[in-house]
Structures are given as structure tokens and as C-alpha cells.
mmCIF file of C-alpha atoms and ligand atoms in Angstrom:
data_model
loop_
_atom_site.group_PDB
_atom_site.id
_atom_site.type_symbol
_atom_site.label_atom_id
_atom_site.label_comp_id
_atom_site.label_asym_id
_atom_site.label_seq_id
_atom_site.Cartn_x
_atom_site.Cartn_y
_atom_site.Cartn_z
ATOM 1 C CA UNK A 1 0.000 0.000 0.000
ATOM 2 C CA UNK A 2 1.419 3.774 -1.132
ATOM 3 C CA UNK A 3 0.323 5.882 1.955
ATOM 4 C CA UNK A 4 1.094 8.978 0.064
ATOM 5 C CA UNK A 5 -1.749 11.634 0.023
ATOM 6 C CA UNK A 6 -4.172 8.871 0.795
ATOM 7 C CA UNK A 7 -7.087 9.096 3.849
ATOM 8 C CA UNK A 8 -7.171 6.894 6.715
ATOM 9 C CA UNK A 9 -10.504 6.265 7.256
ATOM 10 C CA UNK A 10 -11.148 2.856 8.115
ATOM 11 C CA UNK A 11 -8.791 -0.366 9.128
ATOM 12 C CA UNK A 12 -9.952 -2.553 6.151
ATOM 13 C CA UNK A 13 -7.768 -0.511 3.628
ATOM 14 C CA UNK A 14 -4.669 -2.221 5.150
ATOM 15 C CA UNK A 15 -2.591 -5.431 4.526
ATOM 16 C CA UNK A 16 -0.661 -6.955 6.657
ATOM 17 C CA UNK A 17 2.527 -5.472 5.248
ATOM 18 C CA UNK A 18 0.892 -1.856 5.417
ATOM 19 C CA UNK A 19 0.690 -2.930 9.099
ATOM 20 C CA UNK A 20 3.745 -3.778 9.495
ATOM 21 C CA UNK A 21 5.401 -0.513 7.943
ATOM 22 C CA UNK A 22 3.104 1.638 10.012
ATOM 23 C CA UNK A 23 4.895 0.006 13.065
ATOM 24 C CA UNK A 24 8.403 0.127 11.904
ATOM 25 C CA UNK A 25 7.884 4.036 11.072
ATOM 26 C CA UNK A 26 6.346 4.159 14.626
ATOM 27 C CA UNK A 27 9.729 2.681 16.358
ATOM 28 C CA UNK A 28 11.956 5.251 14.328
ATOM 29 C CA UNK A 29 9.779 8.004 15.526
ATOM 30 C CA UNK A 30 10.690 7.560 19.254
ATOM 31 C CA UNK A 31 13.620 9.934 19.913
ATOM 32 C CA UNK A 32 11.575 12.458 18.406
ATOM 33 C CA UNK A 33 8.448 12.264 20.415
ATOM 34 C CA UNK A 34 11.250 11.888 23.932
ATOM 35 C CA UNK A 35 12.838 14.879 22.468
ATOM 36 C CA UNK A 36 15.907 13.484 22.513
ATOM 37 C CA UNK A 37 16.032 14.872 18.953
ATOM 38 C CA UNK A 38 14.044 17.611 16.814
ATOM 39 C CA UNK A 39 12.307 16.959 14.036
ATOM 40 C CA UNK A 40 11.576 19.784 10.741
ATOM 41 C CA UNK A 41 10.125 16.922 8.578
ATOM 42 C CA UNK A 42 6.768 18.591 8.729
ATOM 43 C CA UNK A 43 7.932 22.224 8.992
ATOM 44 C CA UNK A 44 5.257 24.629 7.914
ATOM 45 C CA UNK A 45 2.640 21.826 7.534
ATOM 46 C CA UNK A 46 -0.819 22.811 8.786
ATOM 47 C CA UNK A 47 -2.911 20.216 10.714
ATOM 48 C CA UNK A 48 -6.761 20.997 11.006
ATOM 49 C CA UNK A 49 -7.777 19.039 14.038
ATOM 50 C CA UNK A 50 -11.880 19.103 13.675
ATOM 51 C CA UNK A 51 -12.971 17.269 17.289
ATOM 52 C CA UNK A 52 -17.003 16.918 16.775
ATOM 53 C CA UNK A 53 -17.201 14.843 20.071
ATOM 54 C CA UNK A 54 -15.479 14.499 23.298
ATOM 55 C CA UNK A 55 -11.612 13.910 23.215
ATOM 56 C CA UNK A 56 -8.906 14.022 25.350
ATOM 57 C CA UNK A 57 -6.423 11.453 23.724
ATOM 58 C CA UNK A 58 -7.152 11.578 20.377
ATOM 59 C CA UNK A 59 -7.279 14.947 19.860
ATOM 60 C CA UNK A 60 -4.241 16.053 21.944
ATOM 61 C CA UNK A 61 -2.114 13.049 20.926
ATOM 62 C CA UNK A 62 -2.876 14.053 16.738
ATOM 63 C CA UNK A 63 -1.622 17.676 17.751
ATOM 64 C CA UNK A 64 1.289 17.003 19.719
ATOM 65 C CA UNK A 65 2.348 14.093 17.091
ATOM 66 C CA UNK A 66 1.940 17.311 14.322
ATOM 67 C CA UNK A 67 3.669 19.878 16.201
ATOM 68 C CA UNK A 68 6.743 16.966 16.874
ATOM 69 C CA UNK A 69 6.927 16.974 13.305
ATOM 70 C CA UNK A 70 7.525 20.380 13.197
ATOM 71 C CA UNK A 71 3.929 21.418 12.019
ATOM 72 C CA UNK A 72 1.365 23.659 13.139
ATOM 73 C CA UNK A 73 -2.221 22.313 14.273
ATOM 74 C CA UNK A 74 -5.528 24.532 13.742
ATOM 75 C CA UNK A 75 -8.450 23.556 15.966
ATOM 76 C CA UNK A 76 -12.271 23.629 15.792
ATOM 77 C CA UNK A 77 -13.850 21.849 18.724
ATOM 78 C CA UNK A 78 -17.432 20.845 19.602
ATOM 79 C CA UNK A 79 -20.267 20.984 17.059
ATOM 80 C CA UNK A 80 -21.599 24.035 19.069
ATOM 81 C CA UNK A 81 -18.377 25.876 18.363
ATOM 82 C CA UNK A 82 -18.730 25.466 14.351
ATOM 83 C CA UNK A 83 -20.426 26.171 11.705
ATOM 84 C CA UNK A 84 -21.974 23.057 11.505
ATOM 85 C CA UNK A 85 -24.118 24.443 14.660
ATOM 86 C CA UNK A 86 -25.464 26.905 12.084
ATOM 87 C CA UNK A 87 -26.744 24.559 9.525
ATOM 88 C CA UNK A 88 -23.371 24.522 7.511
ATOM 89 C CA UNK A 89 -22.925 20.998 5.521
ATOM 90 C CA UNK A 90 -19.915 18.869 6.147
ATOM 91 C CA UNK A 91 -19.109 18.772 2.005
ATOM 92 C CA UNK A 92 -19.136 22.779 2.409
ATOM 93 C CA UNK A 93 -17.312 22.715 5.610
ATOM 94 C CA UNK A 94 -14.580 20.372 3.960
ATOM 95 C CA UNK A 95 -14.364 22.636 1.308
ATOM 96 C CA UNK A 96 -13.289 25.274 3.558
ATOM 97 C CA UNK A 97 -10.944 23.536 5.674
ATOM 98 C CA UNK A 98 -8.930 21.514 3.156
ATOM 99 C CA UNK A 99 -8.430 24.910 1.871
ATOM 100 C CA UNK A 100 -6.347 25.979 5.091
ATOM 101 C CA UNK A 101 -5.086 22.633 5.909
ATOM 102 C CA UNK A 102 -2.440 20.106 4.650
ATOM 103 C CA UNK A 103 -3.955 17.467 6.445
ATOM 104 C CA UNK A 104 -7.480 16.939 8.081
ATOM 105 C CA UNK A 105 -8.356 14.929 11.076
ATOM 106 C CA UNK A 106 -11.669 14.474 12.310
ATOM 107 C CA UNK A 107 -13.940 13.243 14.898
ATOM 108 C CA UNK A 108 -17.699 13.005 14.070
ATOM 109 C CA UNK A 109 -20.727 10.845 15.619
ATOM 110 C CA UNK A 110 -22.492 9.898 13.152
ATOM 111 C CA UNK A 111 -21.091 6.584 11.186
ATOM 112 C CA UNK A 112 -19.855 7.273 7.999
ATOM 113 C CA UNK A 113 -19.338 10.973 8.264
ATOM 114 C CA UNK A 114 -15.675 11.071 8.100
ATOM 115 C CA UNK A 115 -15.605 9.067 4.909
ATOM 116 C CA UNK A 116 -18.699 11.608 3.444
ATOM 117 C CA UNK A 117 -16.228 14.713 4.762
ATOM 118 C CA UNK A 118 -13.097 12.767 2.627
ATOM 119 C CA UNK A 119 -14.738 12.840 -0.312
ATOM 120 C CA UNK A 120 -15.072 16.678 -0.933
ATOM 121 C CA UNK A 121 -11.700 17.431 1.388
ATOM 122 C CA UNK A 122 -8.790 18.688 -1.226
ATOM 123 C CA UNK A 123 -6.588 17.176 1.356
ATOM 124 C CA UNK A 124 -5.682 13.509 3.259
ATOM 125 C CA UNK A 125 -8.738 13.431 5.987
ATOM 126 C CA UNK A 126 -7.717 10.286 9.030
ATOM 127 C CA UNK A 127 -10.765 9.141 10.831
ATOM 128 C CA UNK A 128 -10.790 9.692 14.860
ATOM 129 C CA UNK A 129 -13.595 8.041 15.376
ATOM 130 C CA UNK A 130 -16.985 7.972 13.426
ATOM 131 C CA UNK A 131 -20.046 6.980 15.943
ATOM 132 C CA UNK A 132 -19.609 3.506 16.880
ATOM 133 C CA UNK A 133 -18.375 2.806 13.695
ATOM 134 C CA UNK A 134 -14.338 2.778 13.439
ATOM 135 C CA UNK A 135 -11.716 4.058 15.242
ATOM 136 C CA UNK A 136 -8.713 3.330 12.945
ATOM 137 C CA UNK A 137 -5.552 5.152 14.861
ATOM 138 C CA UNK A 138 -6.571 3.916 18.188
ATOM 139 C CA UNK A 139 -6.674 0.262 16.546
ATOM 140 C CA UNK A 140 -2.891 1.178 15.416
ATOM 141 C CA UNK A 141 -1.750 2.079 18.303
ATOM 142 C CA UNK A 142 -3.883 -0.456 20.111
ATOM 143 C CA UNK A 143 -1.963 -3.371 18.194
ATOM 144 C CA UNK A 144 1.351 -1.500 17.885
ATOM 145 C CA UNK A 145 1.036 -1.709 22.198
ATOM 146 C CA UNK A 146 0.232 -5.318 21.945
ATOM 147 C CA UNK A 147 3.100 -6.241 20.000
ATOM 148 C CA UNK A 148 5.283 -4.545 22.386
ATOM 149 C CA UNK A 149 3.906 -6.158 25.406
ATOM 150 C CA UNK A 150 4.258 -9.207 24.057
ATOM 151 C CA UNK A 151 7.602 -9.231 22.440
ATOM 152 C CA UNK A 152 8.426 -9.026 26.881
ATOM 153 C CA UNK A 153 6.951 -12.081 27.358
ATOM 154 C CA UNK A 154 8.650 -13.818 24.334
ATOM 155 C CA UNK A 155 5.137 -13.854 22.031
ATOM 156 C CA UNK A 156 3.842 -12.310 19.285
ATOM 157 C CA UNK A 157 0.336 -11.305 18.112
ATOM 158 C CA UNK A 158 0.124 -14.023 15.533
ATOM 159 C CA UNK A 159 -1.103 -16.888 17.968
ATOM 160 C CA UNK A 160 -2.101 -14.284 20.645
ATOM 161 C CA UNK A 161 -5.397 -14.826 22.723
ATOM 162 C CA UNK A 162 -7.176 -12.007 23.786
ATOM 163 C CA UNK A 163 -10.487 -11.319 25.456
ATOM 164 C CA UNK A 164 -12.172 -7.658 25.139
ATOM 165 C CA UNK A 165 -14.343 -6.940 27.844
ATOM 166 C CA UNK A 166 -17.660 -4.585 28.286
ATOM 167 C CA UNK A 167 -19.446 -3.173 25.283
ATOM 168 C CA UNK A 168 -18.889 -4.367 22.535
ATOM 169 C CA UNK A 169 -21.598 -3.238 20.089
ATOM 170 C CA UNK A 170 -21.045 0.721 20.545
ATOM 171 C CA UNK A 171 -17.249 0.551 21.432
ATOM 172 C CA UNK A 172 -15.508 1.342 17.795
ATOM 173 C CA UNK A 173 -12.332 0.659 19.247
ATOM 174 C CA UNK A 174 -13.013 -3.132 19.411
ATOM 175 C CA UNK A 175 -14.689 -3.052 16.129
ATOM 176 C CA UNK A 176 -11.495 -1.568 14.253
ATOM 177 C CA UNK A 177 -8.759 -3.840 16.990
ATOM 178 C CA UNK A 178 -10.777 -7.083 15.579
ATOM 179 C CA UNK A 179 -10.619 -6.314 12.326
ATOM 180 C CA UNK A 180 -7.211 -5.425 12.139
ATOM 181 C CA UNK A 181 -6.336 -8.354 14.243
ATOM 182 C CA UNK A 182 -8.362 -10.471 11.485
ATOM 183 C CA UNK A 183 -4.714 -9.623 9.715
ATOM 184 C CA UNK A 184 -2.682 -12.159 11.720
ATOM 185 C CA UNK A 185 -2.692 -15.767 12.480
ATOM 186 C CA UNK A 186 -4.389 -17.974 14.839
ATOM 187 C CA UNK A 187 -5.945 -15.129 16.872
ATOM 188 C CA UNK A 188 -8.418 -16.466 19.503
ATOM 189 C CA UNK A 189 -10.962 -13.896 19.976
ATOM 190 C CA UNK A 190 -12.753 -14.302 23.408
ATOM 191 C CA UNK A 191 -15.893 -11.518 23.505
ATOM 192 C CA UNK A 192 -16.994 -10.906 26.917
ATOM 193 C CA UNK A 193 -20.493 -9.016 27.329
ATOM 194 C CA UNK A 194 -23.753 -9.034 27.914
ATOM 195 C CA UNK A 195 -25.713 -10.474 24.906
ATOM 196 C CA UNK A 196 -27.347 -7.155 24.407
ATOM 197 C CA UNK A 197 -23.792 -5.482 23.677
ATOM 198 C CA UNK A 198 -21.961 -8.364 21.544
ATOM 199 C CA UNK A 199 -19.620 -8.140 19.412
ATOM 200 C CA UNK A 200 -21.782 -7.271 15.652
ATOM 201 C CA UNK A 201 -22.358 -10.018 13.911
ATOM 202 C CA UNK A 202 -20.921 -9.252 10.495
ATOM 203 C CA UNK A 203 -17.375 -8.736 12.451
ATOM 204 C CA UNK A 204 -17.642 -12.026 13.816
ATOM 205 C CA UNK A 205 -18.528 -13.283 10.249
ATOM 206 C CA UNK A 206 -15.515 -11.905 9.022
ATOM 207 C CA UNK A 207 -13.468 -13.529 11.441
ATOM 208 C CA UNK A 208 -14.775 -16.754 11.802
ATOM 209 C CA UNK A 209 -14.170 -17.355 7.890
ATOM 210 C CA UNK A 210 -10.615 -16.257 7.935
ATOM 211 C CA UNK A 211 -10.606 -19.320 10.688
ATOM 212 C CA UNK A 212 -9.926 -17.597 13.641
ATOM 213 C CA UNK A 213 -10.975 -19.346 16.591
ATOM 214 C CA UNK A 214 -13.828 -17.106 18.627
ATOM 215 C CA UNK A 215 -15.943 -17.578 21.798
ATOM 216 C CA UNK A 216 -18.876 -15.190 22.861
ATOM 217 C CA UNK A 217 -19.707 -15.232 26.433
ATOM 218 C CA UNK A 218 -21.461 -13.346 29.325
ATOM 219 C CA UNK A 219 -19.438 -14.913 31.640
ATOM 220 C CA UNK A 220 -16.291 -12.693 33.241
ATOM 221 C CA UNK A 221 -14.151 -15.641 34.637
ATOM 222 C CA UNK A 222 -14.091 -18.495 31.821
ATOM 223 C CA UNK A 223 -13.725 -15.869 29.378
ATOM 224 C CA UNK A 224 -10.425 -14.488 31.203
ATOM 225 C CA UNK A 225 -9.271 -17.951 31.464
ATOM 226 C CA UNK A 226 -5.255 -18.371 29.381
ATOM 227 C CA UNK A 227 -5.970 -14.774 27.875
ATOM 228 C CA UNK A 228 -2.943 -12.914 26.868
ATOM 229 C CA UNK A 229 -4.250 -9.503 26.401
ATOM 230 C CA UNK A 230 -7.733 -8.491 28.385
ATOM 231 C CA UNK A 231 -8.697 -5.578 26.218
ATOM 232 C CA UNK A 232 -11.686 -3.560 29.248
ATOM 233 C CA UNK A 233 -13.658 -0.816 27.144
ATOM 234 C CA UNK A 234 -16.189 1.542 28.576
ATOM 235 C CA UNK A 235 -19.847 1.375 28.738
ATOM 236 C CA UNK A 236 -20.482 4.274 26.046
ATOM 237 C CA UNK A 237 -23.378 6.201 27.296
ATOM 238 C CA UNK A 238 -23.126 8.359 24.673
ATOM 239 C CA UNK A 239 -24.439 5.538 22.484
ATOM 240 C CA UNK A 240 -27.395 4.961 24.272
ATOM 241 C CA UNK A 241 -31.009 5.110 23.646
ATOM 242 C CA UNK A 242 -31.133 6.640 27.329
ATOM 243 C CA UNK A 243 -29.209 6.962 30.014
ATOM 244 C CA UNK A 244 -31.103 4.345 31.964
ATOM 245 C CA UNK A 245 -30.553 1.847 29.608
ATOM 246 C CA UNK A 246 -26.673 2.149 29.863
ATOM 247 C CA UNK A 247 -26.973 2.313 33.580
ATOM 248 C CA UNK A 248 -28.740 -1.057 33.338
ATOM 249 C CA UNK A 249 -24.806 -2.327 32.040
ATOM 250 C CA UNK A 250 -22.567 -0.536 34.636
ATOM 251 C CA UNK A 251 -19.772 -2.085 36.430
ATOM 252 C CA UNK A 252 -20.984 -5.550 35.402
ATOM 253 C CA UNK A 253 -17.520 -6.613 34.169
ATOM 254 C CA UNK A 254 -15.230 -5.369 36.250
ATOM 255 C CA UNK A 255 -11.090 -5.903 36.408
ATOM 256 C CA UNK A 256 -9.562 -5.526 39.260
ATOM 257 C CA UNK A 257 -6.865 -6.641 41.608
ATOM 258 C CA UNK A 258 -9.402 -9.531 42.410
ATOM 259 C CA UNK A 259 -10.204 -10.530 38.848
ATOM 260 C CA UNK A 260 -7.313 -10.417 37.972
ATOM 261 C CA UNK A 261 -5.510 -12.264 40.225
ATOM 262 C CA UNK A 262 -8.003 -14.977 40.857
ATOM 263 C CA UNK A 263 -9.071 -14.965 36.528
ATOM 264 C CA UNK A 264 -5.933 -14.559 34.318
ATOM 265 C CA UNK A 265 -2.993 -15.994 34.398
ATOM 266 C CA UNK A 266 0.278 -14.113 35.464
ATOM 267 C CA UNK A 267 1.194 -12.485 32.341
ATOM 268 C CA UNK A 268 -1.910 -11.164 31.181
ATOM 269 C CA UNK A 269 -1.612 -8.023 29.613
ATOM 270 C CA UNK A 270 -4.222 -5.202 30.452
ATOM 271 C CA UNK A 271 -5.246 -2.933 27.859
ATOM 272 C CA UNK A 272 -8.326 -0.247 27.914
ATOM 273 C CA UNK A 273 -8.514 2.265 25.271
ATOM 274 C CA UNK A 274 -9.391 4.723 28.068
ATOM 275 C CA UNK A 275 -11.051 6.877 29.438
ATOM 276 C CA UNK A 276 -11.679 4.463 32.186
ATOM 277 C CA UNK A 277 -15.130 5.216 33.750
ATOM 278 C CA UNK A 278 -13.711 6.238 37.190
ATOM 279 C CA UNK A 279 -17.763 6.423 38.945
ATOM 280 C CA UNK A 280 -17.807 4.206 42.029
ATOM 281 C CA UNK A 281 -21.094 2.606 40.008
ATOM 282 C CA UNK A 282 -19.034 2.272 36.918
ATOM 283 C CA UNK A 283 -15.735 1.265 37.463
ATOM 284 C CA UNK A 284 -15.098 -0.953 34.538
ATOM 285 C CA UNK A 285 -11.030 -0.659 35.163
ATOM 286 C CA UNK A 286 -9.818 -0.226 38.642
ATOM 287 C CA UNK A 287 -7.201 1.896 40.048
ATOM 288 C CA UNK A 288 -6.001 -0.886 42.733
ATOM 289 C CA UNK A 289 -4.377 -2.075 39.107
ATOM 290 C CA UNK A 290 -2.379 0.832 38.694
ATOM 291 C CA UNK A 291 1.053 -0.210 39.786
ATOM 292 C CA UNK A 292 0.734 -3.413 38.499
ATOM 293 C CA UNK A 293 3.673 -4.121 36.043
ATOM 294 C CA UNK A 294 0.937 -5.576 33.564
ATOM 295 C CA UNK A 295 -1.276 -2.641 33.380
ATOM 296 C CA UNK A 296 0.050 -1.141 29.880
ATOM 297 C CA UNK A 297 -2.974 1.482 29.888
ATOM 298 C CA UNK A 298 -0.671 4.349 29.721
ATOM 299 C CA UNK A 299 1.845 2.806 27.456
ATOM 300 C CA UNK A 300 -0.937 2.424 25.374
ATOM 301 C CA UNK A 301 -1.732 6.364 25.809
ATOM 302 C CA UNK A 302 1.903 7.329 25.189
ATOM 303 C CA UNK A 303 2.195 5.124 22.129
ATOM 304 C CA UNK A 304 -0.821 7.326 20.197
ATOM 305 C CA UNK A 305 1.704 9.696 19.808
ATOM 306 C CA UNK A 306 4.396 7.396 17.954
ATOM 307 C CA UNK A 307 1.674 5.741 15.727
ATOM 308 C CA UNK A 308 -0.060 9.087 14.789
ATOM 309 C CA UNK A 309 3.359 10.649 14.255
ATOM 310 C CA UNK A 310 4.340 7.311 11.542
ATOM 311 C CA UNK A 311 0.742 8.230 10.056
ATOM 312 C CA UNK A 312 1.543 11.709 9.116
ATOM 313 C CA UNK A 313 4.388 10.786 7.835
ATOM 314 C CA UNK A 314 3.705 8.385 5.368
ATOM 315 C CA UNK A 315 0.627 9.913 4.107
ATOM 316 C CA UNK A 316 3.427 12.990 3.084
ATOM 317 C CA UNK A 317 5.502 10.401 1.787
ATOM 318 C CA UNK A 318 8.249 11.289 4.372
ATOM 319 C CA UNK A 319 9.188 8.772 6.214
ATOM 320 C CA UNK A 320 12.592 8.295 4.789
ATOM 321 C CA UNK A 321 13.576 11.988 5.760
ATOM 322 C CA UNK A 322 13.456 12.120 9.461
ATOM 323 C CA UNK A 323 17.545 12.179 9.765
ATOM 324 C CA UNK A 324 18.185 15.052 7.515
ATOM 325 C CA UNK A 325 15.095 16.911 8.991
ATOM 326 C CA UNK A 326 16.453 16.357 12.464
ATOM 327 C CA UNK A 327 18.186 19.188 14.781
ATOM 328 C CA UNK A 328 19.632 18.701 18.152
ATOM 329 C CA UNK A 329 16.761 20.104 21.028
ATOM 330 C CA UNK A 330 18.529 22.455 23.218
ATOM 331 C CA UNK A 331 16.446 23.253 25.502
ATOM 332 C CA UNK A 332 15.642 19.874 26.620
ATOM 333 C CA UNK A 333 19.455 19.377 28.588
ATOM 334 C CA UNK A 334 18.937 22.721 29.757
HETATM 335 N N1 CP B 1 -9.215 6.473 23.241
HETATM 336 C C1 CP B 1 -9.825 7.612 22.880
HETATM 337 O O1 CP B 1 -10.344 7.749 21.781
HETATM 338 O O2 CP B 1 -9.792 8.587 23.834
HETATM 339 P P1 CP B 1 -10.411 10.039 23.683
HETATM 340 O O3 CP B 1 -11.889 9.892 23.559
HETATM 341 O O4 CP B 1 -9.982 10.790 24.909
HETATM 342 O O5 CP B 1 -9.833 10.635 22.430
#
């Protein structure tokens, strides 16, 4: 796959080698996002960072990945804050902001919208997150983590077991993290949720006839049973019909120092795309986890930056110029 000038809107566009180079470009990126070095590769570059839903991650991670680069990031965020708020049209407002922009990244919740917004931008658009439908960067960086956990315990994802946790019907991270696992071999897919938030059925489809092994299951403890990776999500309110009707789903799978202890074996990995729901009531992830050498939650974080800094650069074709963009950082051994 030629990255060059291309969007990033959902995980099926990649093969496994596309993969693969995404995560290679990742690894060379790290002195640059420590600072160890500087990097000019994307000096001048403009980054329009269009947030039409909550962020905290996503949004700050694409900017400071842009701005390690060397480029600058314009921001519109919140619906209420554009013009969209005013009746504007996403094809009109991608006319306007491809015209100040370089690149485009965008948040939206309604399915599909980033992909409509594409196809009138003048400029590479990457998908942050459309509704509960795909969540393409977070799946990167979501698998990039994985493979680094792993590679500590002497494994690799091909052959990896790993259960995800919570809901999974309106969580697009697990929707986009399936199907981009659906790339390697002999995954075993363990879904655990309540039957009214599985896993959708077409994404099982896909898996199960690329012969990947799968189980679906309500149950917390058989499900965590010789898991690699327990993947926790959030119940996403936001997704709901009504409140009540997510409250109905709160803290019903929850990991904690006792789950985990008495469910997984010693080397499970825990993952959660995050936010963690930190309500008493809620509580999907607990904090009695934190110090736990296992808990990669903020390695995960911390690797958005790496992955969304390899993105930018191979959609501007650039990855093979980071050492003569590079300065030395003074301030940083100040
Ligand atoms: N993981 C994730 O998408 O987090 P934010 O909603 O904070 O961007």
C-alpha cells in the first residue's frame, strides 16, 4: 500500500505489510516524540484538528504528534463551536478547511461521516472516530502496544489470545482492533459481554471465515481464562437510547486486583482504550491495578503519539527523511 496523500478512514484498507510498515515508522519516531532529537520533517505543515465529540487522547495526541513533526495544528472543537451548529454541511465545511489545511483529522458521531467529509476534502482526511463505527488510529496504536507487550513475554500477536471486555456493540475501538487483528494468524478472539452489547455479527462473520478461533460469552471468569491480552472498554453512554438503559450495564464486568488475580494468568496483559469510567457505580477498570507491572494502559496512551506521528508521515511520503530533517533540542538538557 502507497500511503502517500491517501485518507485513513477505516482499518480494512490495510494489509498486513501496510501494518507492518506503520509500526516500523512508529519505532523510528521515538527519539523524536522523547525529544531526545528535533524533528523539521513537517515544517510549515498545517494540521486541522476538527474534534465533533469528546476527546482528550485523540485529539491532543494528533496535535502534539503534528507539532513533533515540526507542524502547526488549527483547531475547531465541539459541534456548538462550528459552523456546523449553524446549519453549515460537512461537504461545504470540507471545502473550507482543506483549503487551510495540509492534512485533516476528524472526529464526528455519526457513522460514515468522516468518509462523506473525505470525499469533498482537497486534502488527506484520518478518521478519529466515526459513531460507533471505526476508530482506525486507536486500533494502530492499540496493536502496535500489543506487539510490544508481548515481544516481553517472548510472544507475538500471531497466535495471541485475547479477550475484550464490556461493550462491545457501541465501542468502535473493538470493532477496528478485531478487524485489524483479522490480519494475523491464529488469533483467539474471546468476547466478553452481555448479549445485548456483543460483538456485531458481520465482524464475527468476518473472522470466523478467515478461521480464527472465537468464543462469545457473558461470563467474566471463563472468558479471562489463558488470555494474553484483556482488552476492558467503557460502557459508552453516549451511544445509548437513554441513560437508563446504559446504567442497566454498569460495572458488570469489572477488572480488578481480584479478577485479575483470581481470573488470568500471570502475564496477562491489560489494555483499555481509556477513558476508564472512574464512577464508584461504573468502574469498569480499577485503580487498585495501577502499579501493576501488567497494566500497559498508559503505554498504550503514550504510544498514540508514535503511531499518529508514523501516520503523518507516510501519508506525506516522508518517512525516509526524518535524519536530515532532524536538529539537536537544546532546551531539553537545559
Ligand atoms: N481512546 C480515545 O479515543 O480517547 P479520547 O476519547 O480521549 O480521544
Amino acid at each position: 500500500m502507497d500511503f502517500k496523500g491517501q485518507h485513513i478512514l477505516s482499518v480494512s484498507q490495510f494489509d498486513r505489510p501496510a501494518v507492518e510498515k506503520i509500526i516500523a515508522v512508529a519505532d523510528q519516531m521515538r527519539p523524536y516524540a522523547a525529544r531526545e532529537k528535533l524533528s523539521q520533517l513537517l515544517s510549515g505543515a498545517i494540521l486541522g484538528n476538527m474534534f465533533f465529540e469528546p476527546s482528550t487522547r485523540t485529539r491532543v495526541s494528533f496535535g502534539c504528534a503534528f507539532n513533533k513533526l515540526g507542524g502547526h495544528v488549527r483547531e475547531t472543537v465541539g459541534i456548538e463551536n462550528s459552523a456546523l451548529a449553524k446549519g453549515e454541511s460537512l461537504k461545504d465545511t470540507a471545502m473550507v478547511i482543506s483549503g487551510y489545511s495540509d492534512v485533516i483529522v476528524m472526529r464526528h458521531p455519526l457513522e460514515g461521516s468522516v468518509a462523506e467529509f473525505a470525499k469533498t476534502s482537497r486534502v488527506p482526511v484520518i478518521n478519529a472516530g466515526d459513531g460507533t463505527n471505526e476508530h482506525p488510529s486507536q486500533a494502530l496504536l492499540d496493536l502496535y502496544t500489543m506487539s510490544k507487550e508481548l515481544e516481553r513475554f517472548g510472544s507475538t500477536v500471531d497466535g495471541v489470545h485475547i479477550a475484550m471486555v464490556g461493550d462491545l456493540q457501541y465501542g468502535r475501538t473493538v470493532h477496528s482492533l478485531s478487524k485489524l487483528l483479522n490480519l494475523f494468524n491464529n488469533v483467539k478472539f474471546s468476547f466478553i459481554s452481555p448479549s445485548q452489547l456483543a460483538m456485531p455479527a458481520d465482524i464475527i462473520k468476518q473472522l470466523k471465515d478467515n478461521g480464527q478461533e472465537v468464543i462469545e460469552t457473558d461470563h467474566l471468569e471463563s472468558g479471562l481464562k489463558d488470555v494474553d491480552i484483556v482488552y476492558q472498554t467503557r460502557i459508552q453512554e453516549e451511544r445509548f437510547p437513554s441513560k437508563e438503559q446504559a446504567d442497566a450495564f454498569r460495572g458488570a464486568f469489572r477488572i480488578n486486583r481480584f479478577s485479575y488475580s483470581q481470573f488470568c494468568k500471570p502475564s496477562a496483559v491489560v489494555m483499555h482504550p481509556l477513558p476508564r469510567d472512574s464512577r464508584e457505580d461504573a468502574n469498569e477498570l480499577d485503580t487498585d491495578l495501577d502499579q501493576h507491572p501488567n497494566l500497559a494502559i498508559f503505554r498504550q496512551a503514550d504510544n498514540g503519539v508514535l503511531v499518529r506521528m508514523a501516520l503523518f508521515a507516510l501519508i506525506f511520503g516522508l518517512e525516509n527523511k526524518l535524519a536530515e530533517t532532524e536538529t539537536e533540542c537544546s532546551w531539553r538538557s537545559l
